[in-house]
Coordinates of C-alpha atoms in Angstrom, one line a residue:
X10 CA -46.1 72.2 5.3
X11 CA -43.0 70.8 4.0
X12 CA -42.9 69.8 0.3
X13 CA -40.3 67.5 -1.2
X14 CA -38.6 69.1 -4.1
X15 CA -39.9 68.0 -7.4
X16 CA -37.5 65.9 -9.4
X17 CA -37.2 66.4 -13.1
X18 CA -37.6 63.2 -14.9
X19 CA -35.4 62.5 -17.9
X20 CA -36.5 60.9 -21.1
X21 CA -34.9 57.6 -20.2
X22 CA -37.1 57.4 -17.1
X23 CA -40.2 58.0 -19.1
X24 CA -39.6 55.7 -22.0
X25 CA -39.6 52.0 -21.1
X26 CA -36.7 50.0 -22.3
X27 CA -37.5 47.6 -25.0
X28 CA -36.1 44.1 -24.8
X29 CA -36.0 41.8 -27.8
X30 CA -37.6 38.5 -27.3
X31 CA -35.8 35.2 -27.9
X32 CA -38.1 34.5 -30.8
X33 CA -40.3 36.6 -32.9
X34 CA -44.1 36.3 -33.0
X35 CA -44.0 35.0 -36.6
X36 CA -41.6 32.3 -35.5
X37 CA -43.8 31.3 -32.7
X38 CA -47.0 31.3 -34.9
X39 CA -45.7 29.9 -38.2
X40 CA -42.1 29.0 -37.8
X41 CA -39.9 26.3 -36.3
X42 CA -40.7 25.6 -32.7
X43 CA -37.2 24.8 -31.7
X44 CA -35.7 21.7 -30.3
X45 CA -37.3 22.0 -26.9
X46 CA -40.8 22.1 -28.3
X47 CA -40.3 19.4 -31.0
X48 CA -42.1 16.2 -30.6
X49 CA -40.2 13.3 -31.9
X50 CA -41.9 10.5 -33.7
X51 CA -42.0 7.0 -32.3
X52 CA -39.5 5.8 -34.8
X53 CA -36.9 8.4 -33.7
X54 CA -37.5 7.6 -30.1
X55 CA -37.1 3.9 -30.8
X56 CA -33.8 4.6 -32.6
X57 CA -32.6 6.8 -29.9
X58 CA -33.5 4.2 -27.3
X59 CA -31.6 1.5 -29.2
X60 CA -28.6 3.8 -29.5
X61 CA -28.7 4.5 -25.8
X62 CA -29.0 0.7 -25.0
X63 CA -26.0 0.0 -27.2
X64 CA -24.0 2.7 -25.4
X65 CA -25.1 1.2 -22.1
X66 CA -23.9 -2.3 -23.2
X67 CA -20.6 -0.8 -24.4
X68 CA -20.1 1.0 -21.1
X69 CA -20.9 -2.3 -19.2
X70 CA -18.3 -4.1 -21.2
X71 CA -15.7 -1.3 -20.7
X72 CA -16.5 -1.3 -16.9
X73 CA -16.0 -5.1 -16.8
X74 CA -12.7 -4.9 -18.6
X75 CA -11.5 -2.1 -16.3
X76 CA -12.5 -4.2 -13.3
X77 CA -10.5 -7.1 -14.6
X78 CA -7.5 -4.8 -15.2
X79 CA -7.8 -3.5 -11.7
X80 CA -7.9 -7.0 -10.2
X81 CA -4.9 -8.0 -12.3
X82 CA -3.0 -4.9 -11.2
X83 CA -3.8 -5.6 -7.5
X84 CA -2.6 -9.2 -7.9
X85 CA 0.6 -8.0 -9.5
X86 CA 1.1 -5.4 -6.8
X87 CA 0.7 -8.1 -4.1
X88 CA 3.2 -10.4 -5.8
X89 CA 5.7 -7.5 -6.3
X90 CA 5.4 -6.5 -2.7
X91 CA 6.1 -10.0 -1.6
X92 CA 9.1 -10.2 -3.9
X93 CA 10.3 -6.8 -2.6
X94 CA 10.2 -8.1 1.0
X95 CA 12.0 -11.3 0.1
X96 CA 14.7 -9.4 -1.8
X97 CA 15.2 -7.0 1.1
X98 CA 15.6 -10.0 3.5
X99 CA 18.1 -11.5 1.1
X100 CA 20.1 -8.2 0.9
X101 CA 20.1 -8.0 4.8
X102 CA 21.3 -11.6 5.0
X103 CA 24.1 -11.0 2.4
X104 CA 25.2 -7.8 4.3
X105 CA 25.4 -9.8 7.6
X106 CA 27.4 -12.5 5.8
X107 CA 29.9 -9.9 4.5
X108 CA 30.3 -8.4 7.9
X109 CA 30.7 -11.8 9.5
X110 CA 33.4 -12.7 7.0
X111 CA 35.2 -9.5 7.7
X112 CA 35.0 -10.1 11.4
X113 CA 36.1 -13.7 11.2
X114 CA 39.0 -13.0 8.8
X115 CA 40.9 -11.5 11.8
X116 CA 42.6 -14.2 13.9
X117 CA 42.2 -12.3 17.1
X118 CA 38.4 -12.0 16.5
X119 CA 38.3 -15.8 15.9
X120 CA 40.0 -16.5 19.2
X121 CA 37.6 -14.1 21.0
X122 CA 34.6 -15.8 19.5
X123 CA 35.9 -19.2 20.5
X124 CA 36.3 -18.0 24.1
X125 CA 32.8 -16.5 24.1
X126 CA 31.3 -19.8 22.9
X127 CA 33.2 -21.8 25.4
X128 CA 31.9 -19.5 28.2
X129 CA 28.4 -19.7 26.8
X130 CA 28.5 -23.5 26.8
X131 CA 30.0 -23.9 30.3
X132 CA 27.6 -25.6 32.6
X133 CA 28.5 -23.3 35.5
X134 CA 27.5 -20.2 33.5
X135 CA 24.5 -18.3 35.0
X136 CA 21.5 -17.3 32.9
X137 CA 22.3 -13.6 33.1
X138 CA 25.8 -14.2 31.9
X139 CA 24.5 -16.3 29.0
X140 CA 22.1 -13.5 28.0
X141 CA 25.1 -11.1 27.9
X142 CA 27.0 -13.6 25.8
X143 CA 24.1 -13.9 23.4
X144 CA 24.4 -10.1 22.7
X145 CA 28.2 -10.5 22.2
X146 CA 27.7 -13.4 19.8
X147 CA 25.0 -11.5 17.9
X148 CA 27.4 -8.6 17.4
X149 CA 30.4 -10.6 16.4
X150 CA 28.5 -12.9 14.0
X151 CA 26.0 -10.3 12.9
X152 CA 23.1 -12.7 13.5
X153 CA 19.5 -12.2 12.3
X154 CA 16.7 -11.7 14.8
X155 CA 15.5 -15.2 14.2
X156 CA 19.0 -16.6 15.0
X157 CA 19.2 -14.5 18.1
X158 CA 15.9 -16.0 19.3
X159 CA 17.3 -19.5 18.7
X160 CA 20.3 -18.6 20.9
X161 CA 18.1 -17.1 23.6
X162 CA 15.9 -20.3 23.6
X163 CA 19.0 -22.4 23.9
X164 CA 20.2 -20.3 26.8
X165 CA 16.9 -20.6 28.6
X166 CA 16.9 -24.4 28.0
X167 CA 20.4 -24.6 29.3
X168 CA 19.4 -22.7 32.5
X169 CA 16.5 -25.1 33.1
X170 CA 18.7 -28.1 32.3
X171 CA 21.5 -27.0 34.7
X172 CA 20.0 -28.9 37.6
X173 CA 20.1 -32.2 35.7
X174 CA 22.8 -34.3 34.1
X175 CA 24.4 -34.0 30.7
X176 CA 21.6 -35.9 29.2
X177 CA 19.2 -33.0 30.1
X178 CA 21.0 -30.9 27.4
X179 CA 19.7 -33.2 24.8
X180 CA 16.1 -33.6 26.2
X181 CA 14.8 -30.9 23.9
X182 CA 16.2 -32.6 20.9
X183 CA 14.2 -35.3 19.2
X184 CA 15.5 -38.1 17.1
X185 CA 13.9 -36.5 14.0
X186 CA 15.7 -33.1 14.4

């Protein structure tokens, strides 16, 4: 038979460890019960309830005020975004104007531009040639995209009006324009 060797027990194994309770027996029996066991009177509960209701009302007012501030900030942000867009458009327009003035200050460029316009307005010009001339006019005069669209529309109108007489050039124009 095989016997496991006997292990010598030390004093710490034999004596149980003593833990100190959170509260003594006297405190439990005769003393203060602590906050968690305290029963509040109806008056204290009512005062606490009133205090909490006041805090709730104050928080509601604060929340409403913050919501108003947020709405105001969003409105301001929208207005500033619109202003930013308008100012950028104005800057682009002024830059095009400066470039146009620089281009047109040269007499040779002015002569070139005159020839391009004459070629553009010739009745015998074909639509593909006019489309190429729109690109040239755009580059020389630094036109905006909207102005380029107007020229392209005029070129398309001229192409459809080519088959008619001179009066067909003015058919798209109304007396109010």
